[in-house]
mmCIF file of C-alpha atoms in Angstrom:
data_model
loop_
_atom_site.group_PDB
_atom_site.id
_atom_site.type_symbol
_atom_site.label_atom_id
_atom_site.label_comp_id
_atom_site.label_asym_id
_atom_site.label_seq_id
_atom_site.Cartn_x
_atom_site.Cartn_y
_atom_site.Cartn_z
ATOM 1 C CA MET A 127 -19.663 -7.588 -0.652
ATOM 2 C CA LEU A 128 -23.109 -5.982 -0.348
ATOM 3 C CA PHE A 129 -23.822 -2.429 0.765
ATOM 4 C CA SER A 130 -25.777 -3.729 3.766
ATOM 5 C CA GLU A 131 -22.546 -5.284 5.103
ATOM 6 C CA LEU A 132 -20.854 -1.887 5.364
ATOM 7 C CA GLU A 133 -22.760 -0.965 8.517
ATOM 8 C CA SER A 134 -20.974 -3.546 10.657
ATOM 9 C CA ILE A 135 -17.619 -3.210 8.875
ATOM 10 C CA THR A 136 -17.431 0.586 9.202
ATOM 11 C CA GLN A 137 -19.396 0.894 12.471
ATOM 12 C CA GLY A 138 -21.821 3.206 10.706
ATOM 13 C CA LYS A 139 -25.603 3.467 10.543
ATOM 14 C CA THR A 140 -27.726 2.760 7.478
ATOM 15 C CA LEU A 141 -30.003 5.722 6.777
ATOM 16 C CA GLN A 142 -31.462 4.421 3.541
ATOM 17 C CA LEU A 143 -31.373 1.088 1.710
ATOM 18 C CA PHE A 144 -33.285 1.163 -1.549
ATOM 19 C CA GLN A 145 -31.612 -1.811 -3.252
ATOM 20 C CA ASP A 146 -28.822 -3.889 -1.714
ATOM 21 C CA ARG A 147 -26.141 -3.587 -4.377
ATOM 22 C CA GLN A 148 -22.618 -4.960 -4.646
ATOM 23 C CA VAL A 149 -19.737 -2.714 -3.547
ATOM 24 C CA THR A 150 -17.065 -2.738 -6.248
ATOM 25 C CA THR A 151 -15.651 0.773 -6.627
ATOM 26 C CA MET A 152 -14.632 3.396 -4.068
ATOM 27 C CA LEU A 153 -15.097 7.012 -5.158
ATOM 28 C CA THR A 154 -13.740 10.009 -3.245
ATOM 29 C CA ASP A 155 -13.314 12.625 -5.982
ATOM 30 C CA SER A 156 -16.551 13.822 -7.591
ATOM 31 C CA ARG A 157 -14.577 15.158 -10.570
ATOM 32 C CA LYS A 158 -13.365 11.661 -11.448
ATOM 33 C CA ALA A 159 -16.526 9.737 -10.669
ATOM 34 C CA VAL A 160 -17.074 6.589 -12.715
ATOM 35 C CA VAL A 161 -20.744 5.650 -12.734
ATOM 36 C CA THR A 162 -21.033 1.896 -12.233
ATOM 37 C CA GLU A 163 -23.564 -0.357 -10.537
ATOM 38 C CA GLY A 164 -21.270 -1.007 -7.573
ATOM 39 C CA ALA A 165 -19.762 2.457 -7.116
ATOM 40 C CA VAL A 166 -19.833 4.001 -3.615
ATOM 41 C CA PHE A 167 -19.098 7.686 -3.047
ATOM 42 C CA PHE A 168 -17.362 8.499 0.242
ATOM 43 C CA ALA A 169 -18.099 12.152 1.011
ATOM 44 C CA ILE A 170 -15.102 13.561 2.887
ATOM 45 C CA SER A 171 -15.220 16.813 4.864
ATOM 46 C CA GLY A 172 -11.898 18.645 4.757
ATOM 47 C CA ILE A 173 -10.494 22.029 5.722
ATOM 48 C CA HIS A 174 -10.934 23.488 2.253
ATOM 49 C CA HIS A 175 -13.341 21.071 0.537
ATOM 50 C CA ASP A 176 -16.471 19.154 1.469
ATOM 51 C CA GLY A 177 -17.491 16.212 -0.698
ATOM 52 C CA HIS A 178 -21.054 16.375 0.633
ATOM 53 C CA ARG A 179 -21.616 19.434 -1.567
ATOM 54 C CA PHE A 180 -21.316 17.250 -4.664
ATOM 55 C CA ALA A 181 -23.322 14.220 -3.531
ATOM 56 C CA GLY A 182 -26.553 15.475 -5.084
ATOM 57 C CA ARG A 183 -24.891 16.026 -8.455
ATOM 58 C CA LEU A 184 -23.440 12.528 -8.363
ATOM 59 C CA TYR A 185 -26.906 11.144 -7.636
ATOM 60 C CA GLU A 186 -28.143 12.932 -10.747
ATOM 61 C CA LEU A 187 -25.305 11.331 -12.723
ATOM 62 C CA GLY A 188 -26.369 7.856 -11.586
ATOM 63 C CA ILE A 189 -24.383 7.092 -8.419
ATOM 64 C CA ARG A 190 -26.674 5.227 -6.036
ATOM 65 C CA GLN A 191 -24.493 4.400 -3.017
ATOM 66 C CA PHE A 192 -23.152 6.952 -0.533
ATOM 67 C CA VAL A 193 -21.151 7.027 2.700
ATOM 68 C CA LEU A 194 -21.749 10.353 4.460
ATOM 69 C CA GLU A 195 -20.709 12.131 7.643
ATOM 70 C CA TYR A 196 -24.043 13.995 7.781
ATOM 71 C CA PRO A 197 -27.332 13.664 5.846
ATOM 72 C CA VAL A 198 -27.648 15.324 2.424
ATOM 73 C CA GLU A 199 -31.156 16.252 1.305
ATOM 74 C CA SER A 200 -30.272 16.348 -2.409
ATOM 75 C CA ILE A 201 -29.708 12.573 -2.498
ATOM 76 C CA GLY A 202 -32.872 10.945 -3.844
ATOM 77 C CA ALA A 203 -34.967 8.094 -2.515
ATOM 78 C CA GLU A 204 -33.422 5.452 -4.797
ATOM 79 C CA ALA A 205 -30.035 5.557 -3.074
ATOM 80 C CA ASN A 206 -28.292 3.514 -0.415
ATOM 81 C CA VAL A 207 -26.942 5.805 2.308
ATOM 82 C CA LEU A 208 -24.646 4.997 5.234
ATOM 83 C CA LEU A 209 -23.899 7.551 7.957
ATOM 84 C CA VAL A 210 -20.456 7.408 9.635
ATOM 85 C CA ASP A 211 -18.408 9.574 11.992
ATOM 86 C CA SER A 212 -15.520 9.805 9.523
ATOM 87 C CA SER A 213 -15.625 8.858 5.852
ATOM 88 C CA ILE A 214 -11.846 8.404 5.743
ATOM 89 C CA LEU A 215 -11.939 6.073 8.744
ATOM 90 C CA ALA A 216 -14.837 4.171 7.161
ATOM 91 C CA LEU A 217 -12.806 3.841 3.982
ATOM 92 C CA GLN A 218 -9.854 2.508 5.985
ATOM 93 C CA ARG A 219 -12.000 0.012 7.859
ATOM 94 C CA LEU A 220 -13.519 -1.248 4.627
ATOM 95 C CA ALA A 221 -10.111 -1.612 2.973
ATOM 96 C CA GLY A 222 -8.753 -3.352 6.080
ATOM 97 C CA HIS A 223 -11.615 -5.835 5.996
ATOM 98 C CA HIS A 224 -10.972 -6.412 2.305
ATOM 99 C CA ARG A 225 -7.259 -6.969 3.008
ATOM 100 C CA SER A 226 -8.124 -9.575 5.654
ATOM 101 C CA LEU A 227 -9.815 -11.681 2.960
ATOM 102 C CA ILE A 228 -6.699 -11.770 0.751
ATOM 103 C CA THR A 229 -4.061 -14.411 1.462
ATOM 104 C CA ALA A 230 -1.282 -12.975 -0.703
ATOM 105 C CA PRO A 231 1.738 -11.577 1.178
ATOM 106 C CA VAL A 232 2.098 -7.800 1.358
ATOM 107 C CA ILE A 233 5.333 -5.817 1.368
ATOM 108 C CA ALA A 234 4.914 -2.449 3.109
ATOM 109 C CA ILE A 235 7.441 0.354 2.684
ATOM 110 C CA THR A 236 7.825 3.451 4.839
ATOM 111 C CA GLY A 237 10.473 6.064 5.483
ATOM 112 C CA SER A 238 11.080 9.747 4.908
ATOM 113 C CA ASN A 239 12.146 9.548 1.273
ATOM 114 C CA GLY A 240 12.482 7.046 -1.547
ATOM 115 C CA LYS A 241 9.355 4.983 -0.844
ATOM 116 C CA THR A 242 7.956 5.268 -4.344
ATOM 117 C CA ILE A 243 11.167 4.429 -6.169
ATOM 118 C CA ILE A 244 11.803 1.394 -3.924
ATOM 119 C CA LYS A 245 8.254 0.210 -4.609
ATOM 120 C CA GLU A 246 8.744 0.598 -8.359
ATOM 121 C CA TRP A 247 12.131 -1.152 -8.269
ATOM 122 C CA LEU A 248 10.610 -4.092 -6.411
ATOM 123 C CA TYR A 249 7.730 -4.198 -8.867
ATOM 124 C CA GLN A 250 10.108 -4.357 -11.835
ATOM 125 C CA LEU A 251 12.257 -7.020 -10.183
ATOM 126 C CA LEU A 252 9.408 -9.242 -8.967
ATOM 127 C CA SER A 253 6.742 -8.840 -11.651
ATOM 128 C CA PRO A 254 8.131 -11.670 -13.822
ATOM 129 C CA GLU A 255 7.369 -14.114 -10.986
ATOM 130 C CA PHE A 256 4.373 -12.540 -9.214
ATOM 131 C CA ILE A 257 1.033 -10.970 -10.085
ATOM 132 C CA ILE A 258 1.429 -7.710 -8.168
ATOM 133 C CA ALA A 259 -0.896 -5.018 -6.849
ATOM 134 C CA LYS A 260 0.692 -1.707 -5.825
ATOM 135 C CA ASN A 261 -0.073 1.937 -5.107
ATOM 136 C CA PRO A 262 -0.643 3.984 -8.241
ATOM 137 C CA ALA A 263 2.000 6.735 -8.282
ATOM 138 C CA SER A 264 2.617 7.776 -4.658
ATOM 139 C CA TYR A 265 -0.812 7.038 -3.172
ATOM 140 C CA ASN A 266 0.621 6.566 0.318
ATOM 141 C CA SER A 267 -1.608 8.795 2.480
ATOM 142 C CA GLN A 268 -4.511 8.123 4.850
ATOM 143 C CA LEU A 269 -6.728 8.203 1.763
ATOM 144 C CA GLY A 270 -4.338 6.806 -0.844
ATOM 145 C CA VAL A 271 -3.423 3.607 1.015
ATOM 146 C CA PRO A 272 -6.975 2.249 1.404
ATOM 147 C CA LEU A 273 -7.798 3.144 -2.198
ATOM 148 C CA SER A 274 -4.672 1.246 -3.273
ATOM 149 C CA VAL A 275 -5.322 -1.810 -1.117
ATOM 150 C CA TRP A 276 -8.872 -2.044 -2.486
ATOM 151 C CA GLN A 277 -7.241 -2.975 -5.821
ATOM 152 C CA LEU A 278 -5.729 -6.118 -4.245
ATOM 153 C CA GLN A 279 -7.726 -9.073 -5.562
ATOM 154 C CA PRO A 280 -7.657 -12.867 -5.049
ATOM 155 C CA HIS A 281 -5.750 -13.417 -8.298
ATOM 156 C CA HIS A 282 -2.812 -11.302 -7.049
ATOM 157 C CA THR A 283 0.103 -13.213 -5.576
ATOM 158 C CA LEU A 284 1.858 -10.196 -3.998
ATOM 159 C CA GLY A 285 1.066 -6.675 -2.817
ATOM 160 C CA ILE A 286 3.673 -3.903 -2.669
ATOM 161 C CA PHE A 287 2.462 -0.744 -0.943
ATOM 162 C CA GLU A 288 4.090 2.374 0.448
ATOM 163 C CA ALA A 289 2.789 4.218 3.504
ATOM 164 C CA GLY A 290 3.541 7.786 4.538
ATOM 165 C CA ILE A 291 2.535 9.822 7.572
ATOM 166 C CA SER A 292 2.864 13.483 8.527
ATOM 167 C CA THR A 293 2.027 13.393 12.247
ATOM 168 C CA VAL A 294 1.337 11.092 15.214
ATOM 169 C CA ASN A 295 -1.511 8.563 15.379
ATOM 170 C CA GLU A 296 -1.677 8.090 11.608
ATOM 171 C CA MET A 297 0.414 4.966 11.021
ATOM 172 C CA GLN A 298 -1.736 2.741 13.232
ATOM 173 C CA ASN A 299 -4.629 3.322 10.812
ATOM 174 C CA LEU A 300 -2.501 2.360 7.817
ATOM 175 C CA GLN A 301 -1.170 -0.710 9.638
ATOM 176 C CA ARG A 302 -4.730 -1.989 10.068
ATOM 177 C CA VAL A 303 -5.286 -1.528 6.338
ATOM 178 C CA LEU A 304 -2.033 -3.052 5.087
ATOM 179 C CA ARG A 305 -1.327 -5.811 7.646
ATOM 180 C CA PRO A 306 2.120 -6.320 6.079
ATOM 181 C CA THR A 307 3.903 -9.650 6.076
ATOM 182 C CA ILE A 308 7.206 -8.039 5.018
ATOM 183 C CA GLY A 309 8.361 -4.570 6.059
ATOM 184 C CA ILE A 310 10.926 -2.155 4.616
ATOM 185 C CA PHE A 311 12.020 0.961 6.517
ATOM 186 C CA ALA A 312 13.781 2.957 3.809
ATOM 187 C CA ASN A 313 15.343 5.780 5.831
ATOM 188 C CA ILE A 314 14.616 8.587 8.245
ATOM 189 C CA GLY A 315 15.074 12.267 7.464
ATOM 190 C CA SER A 316 13.674 15.737 8.037
ATOM 191 C CA ALA A 317 10.477 15.433 5.978
ATOM 192 C CA HIS A 318 7.366 16.291 8.072
ATOM 193 C CA ASN A 319 9.464 17.081 11.146
ATOM 194 C CA GLU A 320 6.862 19.691 12.116
ATOM 195 C CA GLY A 321 4.351 16.932 12.835
ATOM 196 C CA PHE A 322 6.477 15.293 15.520
ATOM 197 C CA GLN A 323 8.041 16.428 18.780
ATOM 198 C CA SER A 324 11.325 14.675 18.061
ATOM 199 C CA MET A 325 13.088 12.392 15.609
ATOM 200 C CA GLU A 326 12.655 9.536 18.069
ATOM 201 C CA GLU A 327 8.895 10.061 18.115
ATOM 202 C CA LYS A 328 8.799 10.061 14.315
ATOM 203 C CA ILE A 329 10.741 6.794 14.150
ATOM 204 C CA ARG A 330 8.419 5.164 16.710
ATOM 205 C CA GLU A 331 5.359 6.257 14.752
ATOM 206 C CA LYS A 332 6.691 4.882 11.469
ATOM 207 C CA LEU A 333 7.638 1.600 13.121
ATOM 208 C CA ARG A 334 3.987 1.074 14.065
ATOM 209 C CA LEU A 335 3.492 -0.108 10.495
ATOM 210 C CA PHE A 336 5.374 -3.289 11.399
ATOM 211 C CA GLN A 337 4.062 -3.893 14.933
ATOM 212 C CA GLU A 338 2.240 -7.080 13.922
ATOM 213 C CA THR A 339 4.484 -8.158 11.056
ATOM 214 C CA PRO A 340 5.621 -11.792 11.524
#
């Protein structure tokens, strides 16, 4: 995939295209940036942190591809820059597009508790027969799921991913990324109750993960 393709995939706007490079690595944490030819830094604006503050330093380190929510003057002329409304949503759209190109089945796990241990149990049980991609640790958030799914490659024969939400209107985004062929609803409990008006609403939201599962 080339950087120029991200505009249509993410519904963004290309601000700068110096050299159309391959997209191979997604970066969201400037402290853990790995400088490679195909690395793309997604600058995320949060309540307490703003990744745009570190984009200029990453350019100095050698990163040459950026997805931003607003322009950053400290990024030099030799960079590729895409402007989007939401870097997290752009990341999800890119991972969802990537998932659509992979034919391997995907098992998706949700629930209030136990998602990670079920995922690891399944991995241990099925790894002798399948080449498996899975979330590292408990990367099951709006950010963690797309980063995990990006690791799914054509040589994998199975994906096992967990998905967690803390409020309404989050699971539909993860469903578009995961597109599961097999679903596991582990349980329902009190975790993140504050994000939902009722237990019924929380169950409905979690079930959205499986709304298009065969």
